[in-house]
CSV table of C-alpha atoms in Angstrom, one decimal:
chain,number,residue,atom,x,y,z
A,1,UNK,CA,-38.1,23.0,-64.5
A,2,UNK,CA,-35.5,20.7,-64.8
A,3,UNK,CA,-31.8,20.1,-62.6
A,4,UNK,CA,-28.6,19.6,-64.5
A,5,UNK,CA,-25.0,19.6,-62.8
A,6,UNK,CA,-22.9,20.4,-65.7
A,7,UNK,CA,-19.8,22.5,-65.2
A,8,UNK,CA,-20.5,25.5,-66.5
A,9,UNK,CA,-17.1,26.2,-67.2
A,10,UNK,CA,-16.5,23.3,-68.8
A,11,UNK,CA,-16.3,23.7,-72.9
A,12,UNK,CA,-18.4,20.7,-73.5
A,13,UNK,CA,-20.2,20.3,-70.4
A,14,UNK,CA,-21.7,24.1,-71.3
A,15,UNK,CA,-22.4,23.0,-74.2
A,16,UNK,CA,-24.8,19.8,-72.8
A,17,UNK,CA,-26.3,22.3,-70.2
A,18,UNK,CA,-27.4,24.9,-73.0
A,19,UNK,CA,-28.6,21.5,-75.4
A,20,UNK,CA,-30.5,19.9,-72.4
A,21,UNK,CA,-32.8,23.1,-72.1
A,22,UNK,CA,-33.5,23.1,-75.8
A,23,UNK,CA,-34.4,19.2,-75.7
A,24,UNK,CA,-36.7,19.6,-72.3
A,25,UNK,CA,-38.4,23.0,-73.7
A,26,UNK,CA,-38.2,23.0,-77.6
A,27,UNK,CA,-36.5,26.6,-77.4
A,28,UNK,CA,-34.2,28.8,-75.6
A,29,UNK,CA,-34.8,32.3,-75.0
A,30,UNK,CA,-32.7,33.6,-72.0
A,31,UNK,CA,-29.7,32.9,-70.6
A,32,UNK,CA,-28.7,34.0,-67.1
A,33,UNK,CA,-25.9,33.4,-65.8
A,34,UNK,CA,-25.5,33.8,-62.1
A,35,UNK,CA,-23.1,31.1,-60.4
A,36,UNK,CA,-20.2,32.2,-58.4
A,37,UNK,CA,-17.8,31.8,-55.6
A,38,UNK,CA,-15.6,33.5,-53.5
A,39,UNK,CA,-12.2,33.1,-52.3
A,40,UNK,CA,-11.6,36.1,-50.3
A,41,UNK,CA,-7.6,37.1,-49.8
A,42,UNK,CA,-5.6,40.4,-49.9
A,43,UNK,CA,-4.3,40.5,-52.9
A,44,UNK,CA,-0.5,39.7,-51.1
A,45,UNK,CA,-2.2,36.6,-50.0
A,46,UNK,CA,-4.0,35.3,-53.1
A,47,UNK,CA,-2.6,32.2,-54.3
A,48,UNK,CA,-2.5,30.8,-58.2
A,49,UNK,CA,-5.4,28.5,-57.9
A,50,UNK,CA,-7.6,31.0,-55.7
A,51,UNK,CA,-6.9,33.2,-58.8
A,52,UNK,CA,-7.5,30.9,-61.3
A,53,UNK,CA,-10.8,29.2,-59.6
A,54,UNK,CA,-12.4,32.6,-59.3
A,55,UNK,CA,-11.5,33.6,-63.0
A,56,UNK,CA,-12.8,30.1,-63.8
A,57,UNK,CA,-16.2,30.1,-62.4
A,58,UNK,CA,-17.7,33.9,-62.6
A,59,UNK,CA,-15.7,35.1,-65.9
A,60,UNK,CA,-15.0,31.2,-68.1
A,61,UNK,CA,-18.4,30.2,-67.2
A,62,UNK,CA,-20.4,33.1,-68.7
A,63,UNK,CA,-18.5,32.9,-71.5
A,64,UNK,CA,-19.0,29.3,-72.0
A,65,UNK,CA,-22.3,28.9,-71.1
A,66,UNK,CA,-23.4,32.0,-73.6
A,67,UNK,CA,-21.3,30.8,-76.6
A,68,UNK,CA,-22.9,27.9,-76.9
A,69,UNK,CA,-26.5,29.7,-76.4
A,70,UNK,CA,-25.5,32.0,-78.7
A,71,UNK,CA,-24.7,29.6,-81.2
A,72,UNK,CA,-27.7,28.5,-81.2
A,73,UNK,CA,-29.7,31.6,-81.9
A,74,UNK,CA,-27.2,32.5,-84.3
A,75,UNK,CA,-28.3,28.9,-86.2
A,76,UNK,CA,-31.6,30.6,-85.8
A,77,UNK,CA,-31.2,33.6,-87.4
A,78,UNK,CA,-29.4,32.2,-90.4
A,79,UNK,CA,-32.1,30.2,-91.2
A,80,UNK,CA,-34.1,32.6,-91.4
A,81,UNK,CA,-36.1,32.3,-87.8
A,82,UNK,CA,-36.5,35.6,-85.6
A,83,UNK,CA,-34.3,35.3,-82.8
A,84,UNK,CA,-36.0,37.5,-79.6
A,85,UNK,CA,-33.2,36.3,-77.1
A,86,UNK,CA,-32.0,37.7,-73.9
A,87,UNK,CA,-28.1,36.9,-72.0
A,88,UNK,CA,-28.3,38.6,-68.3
A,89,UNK,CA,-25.1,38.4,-67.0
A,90,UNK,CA,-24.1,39.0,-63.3
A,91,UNK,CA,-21.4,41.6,-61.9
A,92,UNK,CA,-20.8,42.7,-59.1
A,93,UNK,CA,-20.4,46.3,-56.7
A,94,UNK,CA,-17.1,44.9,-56.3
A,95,UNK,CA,-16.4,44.5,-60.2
A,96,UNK,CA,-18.0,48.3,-60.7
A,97,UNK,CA,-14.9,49.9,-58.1
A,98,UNK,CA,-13.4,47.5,-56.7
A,99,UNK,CA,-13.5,45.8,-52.8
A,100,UNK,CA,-10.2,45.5,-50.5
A,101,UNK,CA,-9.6,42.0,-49.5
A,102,UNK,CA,-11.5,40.9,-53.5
A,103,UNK,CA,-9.2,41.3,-56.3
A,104,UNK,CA,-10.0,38.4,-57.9
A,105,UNK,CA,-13.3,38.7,-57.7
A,106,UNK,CA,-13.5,41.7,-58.3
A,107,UNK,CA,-11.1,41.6,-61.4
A,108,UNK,CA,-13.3,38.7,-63.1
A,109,UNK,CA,-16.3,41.0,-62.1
A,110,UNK,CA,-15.2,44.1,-63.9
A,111,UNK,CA,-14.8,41.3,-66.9
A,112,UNK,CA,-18.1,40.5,-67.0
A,113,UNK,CA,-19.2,44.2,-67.3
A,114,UNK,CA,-16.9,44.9,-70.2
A,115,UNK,CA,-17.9,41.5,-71.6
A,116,UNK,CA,-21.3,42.8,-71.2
A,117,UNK,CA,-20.5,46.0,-73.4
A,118,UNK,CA,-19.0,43.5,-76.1
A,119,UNK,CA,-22.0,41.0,-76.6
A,120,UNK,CA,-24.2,44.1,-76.7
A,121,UNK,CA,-22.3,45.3,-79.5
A,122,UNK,CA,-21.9,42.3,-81.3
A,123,UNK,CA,-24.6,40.3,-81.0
A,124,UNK,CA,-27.8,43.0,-81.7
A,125,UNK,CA,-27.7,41.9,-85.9
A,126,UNK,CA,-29.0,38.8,-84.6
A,127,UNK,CA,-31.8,39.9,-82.1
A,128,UNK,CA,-30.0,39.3,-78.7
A,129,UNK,CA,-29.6,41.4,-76.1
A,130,UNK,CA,-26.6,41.4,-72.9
A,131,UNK,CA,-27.7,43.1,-69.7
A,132,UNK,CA,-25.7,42.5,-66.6
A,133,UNK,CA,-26.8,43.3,-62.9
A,134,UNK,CA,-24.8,44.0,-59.6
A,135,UNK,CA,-27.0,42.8,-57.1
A,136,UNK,CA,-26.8,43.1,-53.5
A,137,UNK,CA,-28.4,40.6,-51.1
A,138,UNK,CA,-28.2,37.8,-48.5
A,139,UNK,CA,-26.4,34.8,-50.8
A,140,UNK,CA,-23.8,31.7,-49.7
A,141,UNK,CA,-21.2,34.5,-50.4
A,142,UNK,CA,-22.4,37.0,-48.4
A,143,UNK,CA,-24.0,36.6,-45.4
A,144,UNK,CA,-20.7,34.8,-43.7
A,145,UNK,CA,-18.4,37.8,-45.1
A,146,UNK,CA,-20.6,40.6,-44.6
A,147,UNK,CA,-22.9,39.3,-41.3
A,148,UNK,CA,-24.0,42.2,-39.7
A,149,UNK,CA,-25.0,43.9,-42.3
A,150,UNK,CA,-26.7,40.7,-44.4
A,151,UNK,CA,-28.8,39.7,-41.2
A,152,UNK,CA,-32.3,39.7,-41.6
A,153,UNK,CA,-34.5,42.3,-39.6
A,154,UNK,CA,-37.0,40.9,-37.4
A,155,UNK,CA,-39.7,42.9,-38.8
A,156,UNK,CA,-40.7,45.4,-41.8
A,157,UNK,CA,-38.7,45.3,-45.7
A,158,UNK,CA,-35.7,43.2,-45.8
A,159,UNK,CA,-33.7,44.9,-48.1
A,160,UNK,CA,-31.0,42.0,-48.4
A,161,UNK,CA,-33.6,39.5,-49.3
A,162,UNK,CA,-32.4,37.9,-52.7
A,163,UNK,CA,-35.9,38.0,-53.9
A,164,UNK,CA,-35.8,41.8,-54.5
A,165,UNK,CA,-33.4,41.2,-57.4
A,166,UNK,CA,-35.5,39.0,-59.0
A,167,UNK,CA,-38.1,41.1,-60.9
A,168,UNK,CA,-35.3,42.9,-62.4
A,169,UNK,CA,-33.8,39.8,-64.4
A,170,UNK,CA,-37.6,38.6,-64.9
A,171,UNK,CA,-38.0,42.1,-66.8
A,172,UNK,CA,-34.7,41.9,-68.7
A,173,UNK,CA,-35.8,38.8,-69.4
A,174,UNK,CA,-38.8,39.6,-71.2
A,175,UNK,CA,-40.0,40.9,-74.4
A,176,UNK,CA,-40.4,44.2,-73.0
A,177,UNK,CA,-36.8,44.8,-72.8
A,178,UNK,CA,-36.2,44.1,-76.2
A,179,UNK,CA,-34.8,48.2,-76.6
A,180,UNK,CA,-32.5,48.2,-73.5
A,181,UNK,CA,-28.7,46.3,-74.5
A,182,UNK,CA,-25.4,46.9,-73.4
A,183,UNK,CA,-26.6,48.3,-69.4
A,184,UNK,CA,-25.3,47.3,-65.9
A,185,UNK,CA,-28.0,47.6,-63.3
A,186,UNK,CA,-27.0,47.8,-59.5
A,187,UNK,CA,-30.0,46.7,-57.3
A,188,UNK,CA,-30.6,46.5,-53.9
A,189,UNK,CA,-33.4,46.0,-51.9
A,190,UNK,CA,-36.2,48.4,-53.5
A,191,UNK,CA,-33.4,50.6,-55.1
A,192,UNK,CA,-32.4,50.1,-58.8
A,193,UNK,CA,-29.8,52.5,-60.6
A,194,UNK,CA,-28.1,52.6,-63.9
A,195,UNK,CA,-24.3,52.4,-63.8
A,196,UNK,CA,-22.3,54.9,-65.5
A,197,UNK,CA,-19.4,53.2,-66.4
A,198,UNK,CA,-16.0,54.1,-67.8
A,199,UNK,CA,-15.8,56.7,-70.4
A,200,UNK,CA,-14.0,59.7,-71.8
A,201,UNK,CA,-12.6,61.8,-69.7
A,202,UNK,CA,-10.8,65.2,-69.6
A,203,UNK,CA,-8.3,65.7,-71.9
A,204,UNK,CA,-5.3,67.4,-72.8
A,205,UNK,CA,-3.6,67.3,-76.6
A,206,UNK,CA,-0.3,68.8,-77.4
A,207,UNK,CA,-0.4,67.8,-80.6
A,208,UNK,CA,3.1,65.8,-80.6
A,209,UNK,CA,5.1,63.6,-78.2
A,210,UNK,CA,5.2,64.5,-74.2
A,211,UNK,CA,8.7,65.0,-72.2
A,212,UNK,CA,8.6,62.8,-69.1
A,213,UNK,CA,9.3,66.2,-67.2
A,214,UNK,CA,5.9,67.5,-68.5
A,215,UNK,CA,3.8,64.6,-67.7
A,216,UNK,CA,3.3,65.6,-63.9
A,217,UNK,CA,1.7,68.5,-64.7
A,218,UNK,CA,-0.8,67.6,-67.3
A,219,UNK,CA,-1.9,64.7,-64.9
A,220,UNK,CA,-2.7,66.7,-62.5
A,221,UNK,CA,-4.1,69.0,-64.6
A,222,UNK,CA,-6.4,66.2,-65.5
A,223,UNK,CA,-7.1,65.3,-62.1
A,224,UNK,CA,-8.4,68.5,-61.0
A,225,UNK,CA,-10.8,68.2,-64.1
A,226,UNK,CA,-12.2,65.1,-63.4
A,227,UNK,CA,-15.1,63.9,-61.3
A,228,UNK,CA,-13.7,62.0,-58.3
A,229,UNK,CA,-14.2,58.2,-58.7
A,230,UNK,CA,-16.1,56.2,-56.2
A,231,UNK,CA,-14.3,54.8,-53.4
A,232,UNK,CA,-13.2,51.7,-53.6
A,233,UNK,CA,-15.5,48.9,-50.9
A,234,UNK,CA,-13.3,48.6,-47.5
A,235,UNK,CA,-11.9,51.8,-47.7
């Protein structure tokens, strides 16, 4: 293994981070991208540069960090080498439904998701994959904010032990995976689930332009169609 203190979202300095693991290892085959911060306000109470630091870190430094991986294996592929590569990408609960007293956080969370969804999309012709997780466990981030419930038991599993994410990203980060692009896995403790994400929903089509006055009605039309969405964290 090998440390480097670049800022990942820093253009160049993501850059030197992704080149220093190709010089030390002679490839690159995974990128996870996992550093974060919080700076938790109501949203009334959420400053500029708490807004723009949070949107910095989590959302600016995946993107950073896996452009410049991803030109490399791009390089790859063009010259005619089989790229077998892997981006997992880190959400959040928060960034799934959203958590009171977290907008930014969870508004550059929901980013990553979608972002997710895009490199998926993209990026299969040239044998990469994009996976993200929501974990929840005992981190920096959480066990101040969320004490009670982060503590660890005296005895038996410890279901917020950050260890029981790890064989998640250690199988999306293997060749094994190589069919499965595009998901969002929430995991916590011994329980993994597949998100369902935004999609369609119930529709009404009248076939030409609404009336303001009959908008009410074919909302909540709508609404009594569709499945109730979760609720939001802290409510």
């Amino acid at each position: 293994a090998i440390a480097n203190g670049s800022d990942i979202a820093d253009w160049t300095q993501a850059g030197a981070l992704v080149r220093a693991a190709i010089d030390a290892f002679g490839r690159l085959d995974v990128v996870v991208n996992n550093a974060g911060f919080v700076r938790d306000r109501m949203f009334v109470s959420t400053s500029e540069a708490e807004w723009d630091a949070i949107l910095r870190v989590h959302l600016k430094g995946h993107f950073c960090v896996t452009r410049h991986a991803c030109d490399h294996w791009r390089a790859e592929s063009k010259a005619g080498r089989t790229v077998d590569a892997r981006i997992i990408n880190t959400s959040s609960g928060a960034g799934l439904q959203g958590s009171v007293g977290q907008s930014a956080y969870s508004a550059a969370k929901a980013g990553i998701a979608a972002l997710t969804l895009v490199q998926a999309a993209e990026l299969a012709r040239y044998g990469i994959t994009s996976n993200a997780i929501a974990p929840s466990a005992r981190t920096r981030m959480t066990e101040g904010v969320f004490a009670d419930m982060m503590k660890a038991p005296e005895s038996g599993f410890d279901v917020m032990d950050p260890a029981n994410v790890s064989p998640l990203v250690v199988w999306l980060g293997s060749a094994e995976s190589k069919s499965v692009t595009g998901c969002t896995f929430e995991v916590a403790g011994g329980k993994i689930s597949l998100a369902d994400g935004w999609r369609a929903g119930p529709a009404v089509d009248k076939g030409a332009r609404f009336e303001p006055d009959e908008i009410g009605g074919v909302v909540h039309e709508l609404l009594k169609k569709a499945v109730p969405a979760q609720k939001v964290y802290g409510t």
